[in-house]
PDB file of C-alpha atoms (C1' of nucleotides) in Angstrom:
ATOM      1  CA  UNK T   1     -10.383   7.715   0.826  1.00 92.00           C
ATOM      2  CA  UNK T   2     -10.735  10.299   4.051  1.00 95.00           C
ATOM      3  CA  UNK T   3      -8.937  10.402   6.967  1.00 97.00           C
ATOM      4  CA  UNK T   4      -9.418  11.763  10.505  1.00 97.00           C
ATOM      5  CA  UNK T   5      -5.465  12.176  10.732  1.00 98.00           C
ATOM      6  CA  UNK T   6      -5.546  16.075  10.915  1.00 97.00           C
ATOM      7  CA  UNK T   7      -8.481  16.096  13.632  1.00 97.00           C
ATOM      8  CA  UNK T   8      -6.518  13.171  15.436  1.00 97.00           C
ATOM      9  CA  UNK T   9      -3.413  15.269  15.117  1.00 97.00           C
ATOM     10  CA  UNK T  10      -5.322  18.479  16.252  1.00 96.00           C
ATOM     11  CA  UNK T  11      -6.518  16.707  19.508  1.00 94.00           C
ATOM     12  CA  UNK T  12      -3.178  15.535  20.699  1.00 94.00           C
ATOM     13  CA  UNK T  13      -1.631  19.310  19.382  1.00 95.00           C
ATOM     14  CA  UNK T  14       0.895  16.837  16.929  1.00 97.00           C
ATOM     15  CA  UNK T  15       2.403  18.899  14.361  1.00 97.00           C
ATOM     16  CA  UNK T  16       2.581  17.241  10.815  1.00 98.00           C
ATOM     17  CA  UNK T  17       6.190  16.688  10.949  1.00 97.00           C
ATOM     18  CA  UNK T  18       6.730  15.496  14.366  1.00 97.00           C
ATOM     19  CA  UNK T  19       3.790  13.136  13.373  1.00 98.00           C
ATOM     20  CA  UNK T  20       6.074  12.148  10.166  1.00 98.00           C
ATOM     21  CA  UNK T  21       8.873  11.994  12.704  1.00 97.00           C
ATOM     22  CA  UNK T  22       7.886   9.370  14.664  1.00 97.00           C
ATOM     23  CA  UNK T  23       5.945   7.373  12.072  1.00 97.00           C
ATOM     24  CA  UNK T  24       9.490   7.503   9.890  1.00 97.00           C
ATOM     25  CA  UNK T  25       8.083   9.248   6.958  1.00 97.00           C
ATOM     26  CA  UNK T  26       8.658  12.503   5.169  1.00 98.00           C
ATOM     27  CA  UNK T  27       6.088  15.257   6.197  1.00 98.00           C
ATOM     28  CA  UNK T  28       5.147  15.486   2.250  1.00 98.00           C
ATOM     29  CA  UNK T  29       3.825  12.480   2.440  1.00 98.00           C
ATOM     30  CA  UNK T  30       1.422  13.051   5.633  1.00 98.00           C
ATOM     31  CA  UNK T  31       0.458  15.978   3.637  1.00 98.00           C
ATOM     32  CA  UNK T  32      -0.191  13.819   1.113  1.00 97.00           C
ATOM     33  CA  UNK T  33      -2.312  11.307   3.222  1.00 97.00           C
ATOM     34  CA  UNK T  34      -4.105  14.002   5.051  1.00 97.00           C
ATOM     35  CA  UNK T  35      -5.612  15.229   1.397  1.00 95.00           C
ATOM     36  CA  UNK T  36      -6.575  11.650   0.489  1.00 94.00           C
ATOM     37  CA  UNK T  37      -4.126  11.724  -2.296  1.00 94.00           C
ATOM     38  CA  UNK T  38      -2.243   8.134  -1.387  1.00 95.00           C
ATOM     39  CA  UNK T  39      -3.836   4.892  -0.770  1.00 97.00           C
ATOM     40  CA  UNK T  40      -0.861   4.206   2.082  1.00 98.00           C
ATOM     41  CA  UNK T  41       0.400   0.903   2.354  1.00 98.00           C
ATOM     42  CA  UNK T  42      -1.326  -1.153   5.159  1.00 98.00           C
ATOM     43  CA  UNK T  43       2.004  -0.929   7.423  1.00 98.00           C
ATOM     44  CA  UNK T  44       2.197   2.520   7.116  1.00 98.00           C
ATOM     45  CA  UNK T  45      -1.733   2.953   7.634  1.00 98.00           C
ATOM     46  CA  UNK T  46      -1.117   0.816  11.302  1.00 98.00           C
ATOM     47  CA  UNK T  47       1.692   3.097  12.193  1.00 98.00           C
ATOM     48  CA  UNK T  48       0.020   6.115  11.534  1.00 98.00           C
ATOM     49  CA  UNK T  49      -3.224   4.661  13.380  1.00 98.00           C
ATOM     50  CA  UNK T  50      -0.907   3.911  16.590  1.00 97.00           C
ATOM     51  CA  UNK T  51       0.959   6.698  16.802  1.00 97.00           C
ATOM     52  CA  UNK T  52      -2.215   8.860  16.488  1.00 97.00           C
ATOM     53  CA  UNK T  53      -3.521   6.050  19.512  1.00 96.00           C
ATOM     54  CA  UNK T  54      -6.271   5.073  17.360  1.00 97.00           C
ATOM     55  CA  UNK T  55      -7.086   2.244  14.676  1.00 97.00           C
ATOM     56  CA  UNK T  56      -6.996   1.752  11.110  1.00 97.00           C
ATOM     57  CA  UNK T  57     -10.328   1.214  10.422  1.00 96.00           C
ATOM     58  CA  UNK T  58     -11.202   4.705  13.003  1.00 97.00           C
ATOM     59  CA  UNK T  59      -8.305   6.430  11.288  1.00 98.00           C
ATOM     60  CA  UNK T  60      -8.901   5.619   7.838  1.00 97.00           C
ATOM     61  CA  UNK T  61     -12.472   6.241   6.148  1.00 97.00           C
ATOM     62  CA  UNK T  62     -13.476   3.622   3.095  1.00 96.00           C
ATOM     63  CA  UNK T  63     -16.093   4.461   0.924  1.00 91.00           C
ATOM     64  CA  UNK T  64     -18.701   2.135  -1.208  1.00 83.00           C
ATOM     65  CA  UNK T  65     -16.096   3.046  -4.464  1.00 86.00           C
ATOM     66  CA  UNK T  66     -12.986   0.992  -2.221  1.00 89.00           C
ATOM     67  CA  UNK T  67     -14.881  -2.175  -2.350  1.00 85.00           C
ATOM     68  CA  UNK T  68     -15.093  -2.143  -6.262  1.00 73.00           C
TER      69      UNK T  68
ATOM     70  CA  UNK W   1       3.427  -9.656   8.827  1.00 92.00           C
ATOM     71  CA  UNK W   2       1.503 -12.661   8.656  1.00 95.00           C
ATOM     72  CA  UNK W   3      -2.196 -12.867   7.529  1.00 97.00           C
ATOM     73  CA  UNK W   4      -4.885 -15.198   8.888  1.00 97.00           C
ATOM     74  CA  UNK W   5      -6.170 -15.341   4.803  1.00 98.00           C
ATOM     75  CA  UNK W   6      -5.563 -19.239   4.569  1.00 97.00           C
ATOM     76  CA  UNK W   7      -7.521 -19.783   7.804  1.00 97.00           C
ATOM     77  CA  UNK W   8     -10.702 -17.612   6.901  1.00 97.00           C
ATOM     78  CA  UNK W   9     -10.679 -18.701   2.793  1.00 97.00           C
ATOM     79  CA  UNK W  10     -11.027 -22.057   4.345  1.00 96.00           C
ATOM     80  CA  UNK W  11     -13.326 -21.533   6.512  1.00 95.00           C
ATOM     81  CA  UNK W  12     -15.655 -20.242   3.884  1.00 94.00           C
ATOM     82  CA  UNK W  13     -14.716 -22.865   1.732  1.00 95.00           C
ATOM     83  CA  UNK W  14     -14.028 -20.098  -1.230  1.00 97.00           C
ATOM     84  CA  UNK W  15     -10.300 -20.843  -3.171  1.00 97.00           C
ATOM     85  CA  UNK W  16      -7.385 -18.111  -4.118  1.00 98.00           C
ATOM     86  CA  UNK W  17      -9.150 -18.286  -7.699  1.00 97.00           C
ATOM     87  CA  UNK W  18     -12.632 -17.060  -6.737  1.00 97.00           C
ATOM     88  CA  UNK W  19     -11.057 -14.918  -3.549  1.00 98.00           C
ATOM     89  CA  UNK W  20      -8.991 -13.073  -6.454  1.00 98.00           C
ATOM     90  CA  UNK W  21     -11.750 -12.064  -8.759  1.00 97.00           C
ATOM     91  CA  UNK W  22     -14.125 -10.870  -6.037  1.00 97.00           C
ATOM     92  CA  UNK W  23     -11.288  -8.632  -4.484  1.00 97.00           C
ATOM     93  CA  UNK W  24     -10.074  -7.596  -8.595  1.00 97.00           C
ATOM     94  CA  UNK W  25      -6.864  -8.656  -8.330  1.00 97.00           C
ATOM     95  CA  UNK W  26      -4.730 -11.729  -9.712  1.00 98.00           C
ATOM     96  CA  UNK W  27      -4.726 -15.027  -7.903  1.00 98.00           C
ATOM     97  CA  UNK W  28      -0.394 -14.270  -7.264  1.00 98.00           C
ATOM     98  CA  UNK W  29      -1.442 -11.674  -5.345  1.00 98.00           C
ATOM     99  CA  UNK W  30      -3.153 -13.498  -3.261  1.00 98.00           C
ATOM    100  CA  UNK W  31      -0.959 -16.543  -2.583  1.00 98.00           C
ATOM    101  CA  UNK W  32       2.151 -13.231  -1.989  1.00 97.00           C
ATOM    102  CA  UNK W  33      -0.331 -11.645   0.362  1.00 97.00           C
ATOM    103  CA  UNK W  34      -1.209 -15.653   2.506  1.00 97.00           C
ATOM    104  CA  UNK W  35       2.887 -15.994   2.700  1.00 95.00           C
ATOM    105  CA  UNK W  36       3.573 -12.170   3.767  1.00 93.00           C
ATOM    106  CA  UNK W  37       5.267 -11.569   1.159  1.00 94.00           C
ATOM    107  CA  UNK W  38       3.326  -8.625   0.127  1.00 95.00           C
ATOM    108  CA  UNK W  39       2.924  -5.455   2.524  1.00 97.00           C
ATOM    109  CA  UNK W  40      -0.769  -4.700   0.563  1.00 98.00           C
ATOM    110  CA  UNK W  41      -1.914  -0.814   0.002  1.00 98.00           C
ATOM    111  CA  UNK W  42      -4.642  -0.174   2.184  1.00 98.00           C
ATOM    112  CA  UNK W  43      -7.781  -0.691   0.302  1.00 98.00           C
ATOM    113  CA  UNK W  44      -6.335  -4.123  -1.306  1.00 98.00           C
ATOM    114  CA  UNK W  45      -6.457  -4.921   3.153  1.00 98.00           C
ATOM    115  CA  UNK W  46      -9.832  -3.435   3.312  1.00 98.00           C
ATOM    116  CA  UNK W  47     -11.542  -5.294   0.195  1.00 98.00           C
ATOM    117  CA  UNK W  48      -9.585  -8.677   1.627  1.00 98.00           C
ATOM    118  CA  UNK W  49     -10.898  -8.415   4.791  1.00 98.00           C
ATOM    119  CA  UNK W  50     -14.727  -7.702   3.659  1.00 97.00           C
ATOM    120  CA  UNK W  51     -14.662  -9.957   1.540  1.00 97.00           C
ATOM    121  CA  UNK W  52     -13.531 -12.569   4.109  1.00 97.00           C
ATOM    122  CA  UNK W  53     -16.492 -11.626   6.048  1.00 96.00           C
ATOM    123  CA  UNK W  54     -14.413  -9.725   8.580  1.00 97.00           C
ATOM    124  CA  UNK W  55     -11.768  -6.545   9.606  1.00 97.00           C
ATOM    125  CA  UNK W  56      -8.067  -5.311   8.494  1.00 97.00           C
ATOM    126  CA  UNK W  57      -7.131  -5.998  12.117  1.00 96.00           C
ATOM    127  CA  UNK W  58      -8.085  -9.330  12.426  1.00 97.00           C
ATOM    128  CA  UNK W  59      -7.150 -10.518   9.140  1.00 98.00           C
ATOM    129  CA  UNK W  60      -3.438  -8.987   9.315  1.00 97.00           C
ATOM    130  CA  UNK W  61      -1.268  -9.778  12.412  1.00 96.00           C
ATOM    131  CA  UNK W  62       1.285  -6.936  12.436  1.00 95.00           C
ATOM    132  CA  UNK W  63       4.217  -7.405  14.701  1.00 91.00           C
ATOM    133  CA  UNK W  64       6.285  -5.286  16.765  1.00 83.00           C
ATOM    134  CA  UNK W  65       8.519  -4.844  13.562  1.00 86.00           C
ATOM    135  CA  UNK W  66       5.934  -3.121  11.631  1.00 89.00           C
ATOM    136  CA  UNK W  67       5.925  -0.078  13.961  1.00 85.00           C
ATOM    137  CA  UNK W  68       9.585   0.614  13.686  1.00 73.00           C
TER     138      UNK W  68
ATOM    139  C1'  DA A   1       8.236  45.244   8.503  1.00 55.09           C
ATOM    140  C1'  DC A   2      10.733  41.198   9.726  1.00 55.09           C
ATOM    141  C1'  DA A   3      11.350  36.512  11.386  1.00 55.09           C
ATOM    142  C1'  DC A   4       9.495  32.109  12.530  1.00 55.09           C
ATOM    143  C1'  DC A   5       6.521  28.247  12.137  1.00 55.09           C
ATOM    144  C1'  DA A   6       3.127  25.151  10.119  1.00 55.09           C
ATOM    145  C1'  DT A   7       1.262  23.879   5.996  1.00 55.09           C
ATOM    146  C1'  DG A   8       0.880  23.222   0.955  1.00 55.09           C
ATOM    147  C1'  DT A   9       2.755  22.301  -3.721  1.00 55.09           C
ATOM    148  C1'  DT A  10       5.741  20.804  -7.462  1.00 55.09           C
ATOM    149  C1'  DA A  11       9.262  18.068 -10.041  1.00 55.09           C
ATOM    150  C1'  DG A  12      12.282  14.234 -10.502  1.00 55.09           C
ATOM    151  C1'  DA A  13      14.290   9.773  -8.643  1.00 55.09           C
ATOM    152  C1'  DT A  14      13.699   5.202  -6.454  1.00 55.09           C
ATOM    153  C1'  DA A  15      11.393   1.237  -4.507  1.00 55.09           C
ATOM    154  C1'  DT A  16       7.838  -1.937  -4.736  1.00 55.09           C
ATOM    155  C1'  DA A  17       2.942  -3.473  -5.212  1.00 55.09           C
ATOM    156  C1'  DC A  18       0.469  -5.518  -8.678  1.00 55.09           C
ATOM    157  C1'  DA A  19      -0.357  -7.316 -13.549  1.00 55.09           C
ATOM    158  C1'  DT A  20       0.604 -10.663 -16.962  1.00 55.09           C
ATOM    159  C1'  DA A  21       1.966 -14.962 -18.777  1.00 55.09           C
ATOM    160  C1'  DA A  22       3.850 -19.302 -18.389  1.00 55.09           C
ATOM    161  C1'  DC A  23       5.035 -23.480 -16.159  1.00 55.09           C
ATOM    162  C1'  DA A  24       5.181 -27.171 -12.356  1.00 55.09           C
ATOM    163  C1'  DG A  25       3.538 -30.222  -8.443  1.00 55.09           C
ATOM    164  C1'  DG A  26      -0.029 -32.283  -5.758  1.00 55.09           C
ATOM    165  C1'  DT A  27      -4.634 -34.325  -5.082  1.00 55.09           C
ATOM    166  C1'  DG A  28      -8.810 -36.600  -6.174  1.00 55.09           C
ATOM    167  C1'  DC A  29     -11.744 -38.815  -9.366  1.00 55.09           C
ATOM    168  C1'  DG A  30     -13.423 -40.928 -13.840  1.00 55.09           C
TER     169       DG A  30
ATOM    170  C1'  DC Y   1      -3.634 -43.812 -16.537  1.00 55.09           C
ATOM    171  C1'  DG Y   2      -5.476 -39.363 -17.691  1.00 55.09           C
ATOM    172  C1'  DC Y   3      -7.770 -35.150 -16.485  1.00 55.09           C
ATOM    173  C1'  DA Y   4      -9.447 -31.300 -14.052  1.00 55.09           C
ATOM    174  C1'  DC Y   5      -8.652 -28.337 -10.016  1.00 55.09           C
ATOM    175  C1'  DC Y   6      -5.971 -25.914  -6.588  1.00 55.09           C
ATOM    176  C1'  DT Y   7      -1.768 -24.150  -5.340  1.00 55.09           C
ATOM    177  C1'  DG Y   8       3.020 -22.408  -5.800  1.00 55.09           C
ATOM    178  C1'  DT Y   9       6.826 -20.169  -8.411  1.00 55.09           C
ATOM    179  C1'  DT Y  10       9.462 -17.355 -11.669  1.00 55.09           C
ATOM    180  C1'  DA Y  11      10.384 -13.606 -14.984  1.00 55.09           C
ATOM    181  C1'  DT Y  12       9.272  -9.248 -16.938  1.00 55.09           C
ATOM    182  C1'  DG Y  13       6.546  -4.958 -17.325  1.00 55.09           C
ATOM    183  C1'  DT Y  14       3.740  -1.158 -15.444  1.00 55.09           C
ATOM    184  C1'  DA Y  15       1.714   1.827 -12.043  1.00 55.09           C
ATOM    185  C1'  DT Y  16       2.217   4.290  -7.982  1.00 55.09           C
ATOM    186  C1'  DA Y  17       3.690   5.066  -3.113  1.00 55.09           C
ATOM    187  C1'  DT Y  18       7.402   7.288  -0.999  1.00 55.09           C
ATOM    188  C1'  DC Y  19      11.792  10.027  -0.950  1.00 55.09           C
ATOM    189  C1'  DT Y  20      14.319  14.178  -1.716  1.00 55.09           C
ATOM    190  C1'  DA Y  21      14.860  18.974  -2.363  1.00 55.09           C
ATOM    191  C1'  DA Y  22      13.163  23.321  -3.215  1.00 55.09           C
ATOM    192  C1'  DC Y  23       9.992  27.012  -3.040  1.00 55.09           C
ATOM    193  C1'  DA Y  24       5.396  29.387  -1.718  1.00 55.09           C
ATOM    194  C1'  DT Y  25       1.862  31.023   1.594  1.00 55.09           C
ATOM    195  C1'  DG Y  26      -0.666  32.409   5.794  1.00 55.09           C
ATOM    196  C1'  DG Y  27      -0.535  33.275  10.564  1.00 55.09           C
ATOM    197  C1'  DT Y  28       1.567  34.868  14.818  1.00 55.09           C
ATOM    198  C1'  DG Y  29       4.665  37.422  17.621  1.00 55.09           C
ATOM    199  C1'  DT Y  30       8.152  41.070  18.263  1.00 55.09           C
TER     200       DT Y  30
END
DNA sequence: ACACCATGTTAGATATACATAACAGGTGCG
DNA sequence: CGCACCTGTTATGTATATCTAACATGGTGT
């Protein structure tokens, strides 16, 4: 699973822990979700999509192995 | 967070049973995920909602809840 | 060189999504 | 009635997302 998180974060000059701040996680765990490491939870996913002021689906990036 | 699951599965006249085994998970999950009682990982939402014919953010109504 | 800031990584603890199995209630149909 | 099908629930186990704390690194500015 990719993620445009860090280029969403670059264009609004977010830092990942004032990102983590205001989605009320620990910055590891951005870190974590930046490197496609965590398959978030879908609540977490929407929070992270609104804070960035985007979507899930434009945030988050499935690929053909997700649907299996 | 409530889902609109019930409302689509009927619409396409396809059961928790057969809704399971095309997503790979077990039929519970699916009747905790219709009552909310479930906040799914992300690509559980995704393969839900394509399977349903249809999108994370119209199959899950998050509330103003979620983003605290 | 030193200090500061953003990012990355690692290890252990905790919460919870999901699996598994088993059982129960309702509905329709022979 | 009896039977198959769909749905709901409960209990226990496992996997993993997330927390917490600590340390490492590269860049930038002074």
């Amino acid at each position: 699973m990719k993620t445009r998180i860090r280029e969403l974060r670059a264009k609004t000059g977010i830092t990942q822990e004032e990102l983590a701040r205001q989605v009320g996680v620990r910055r590891e765990t951005i870190v974590f979700l930046e490197k496609g490491k965590y398959n978030p939870s879908l609540k977490l996913a929407y929070r992270v999509a609104r804070t960035l002021g985007s979507t899930i689906e434009e945030v988050f990036i499935f690929e053909e192995e997700d649907l299996a």
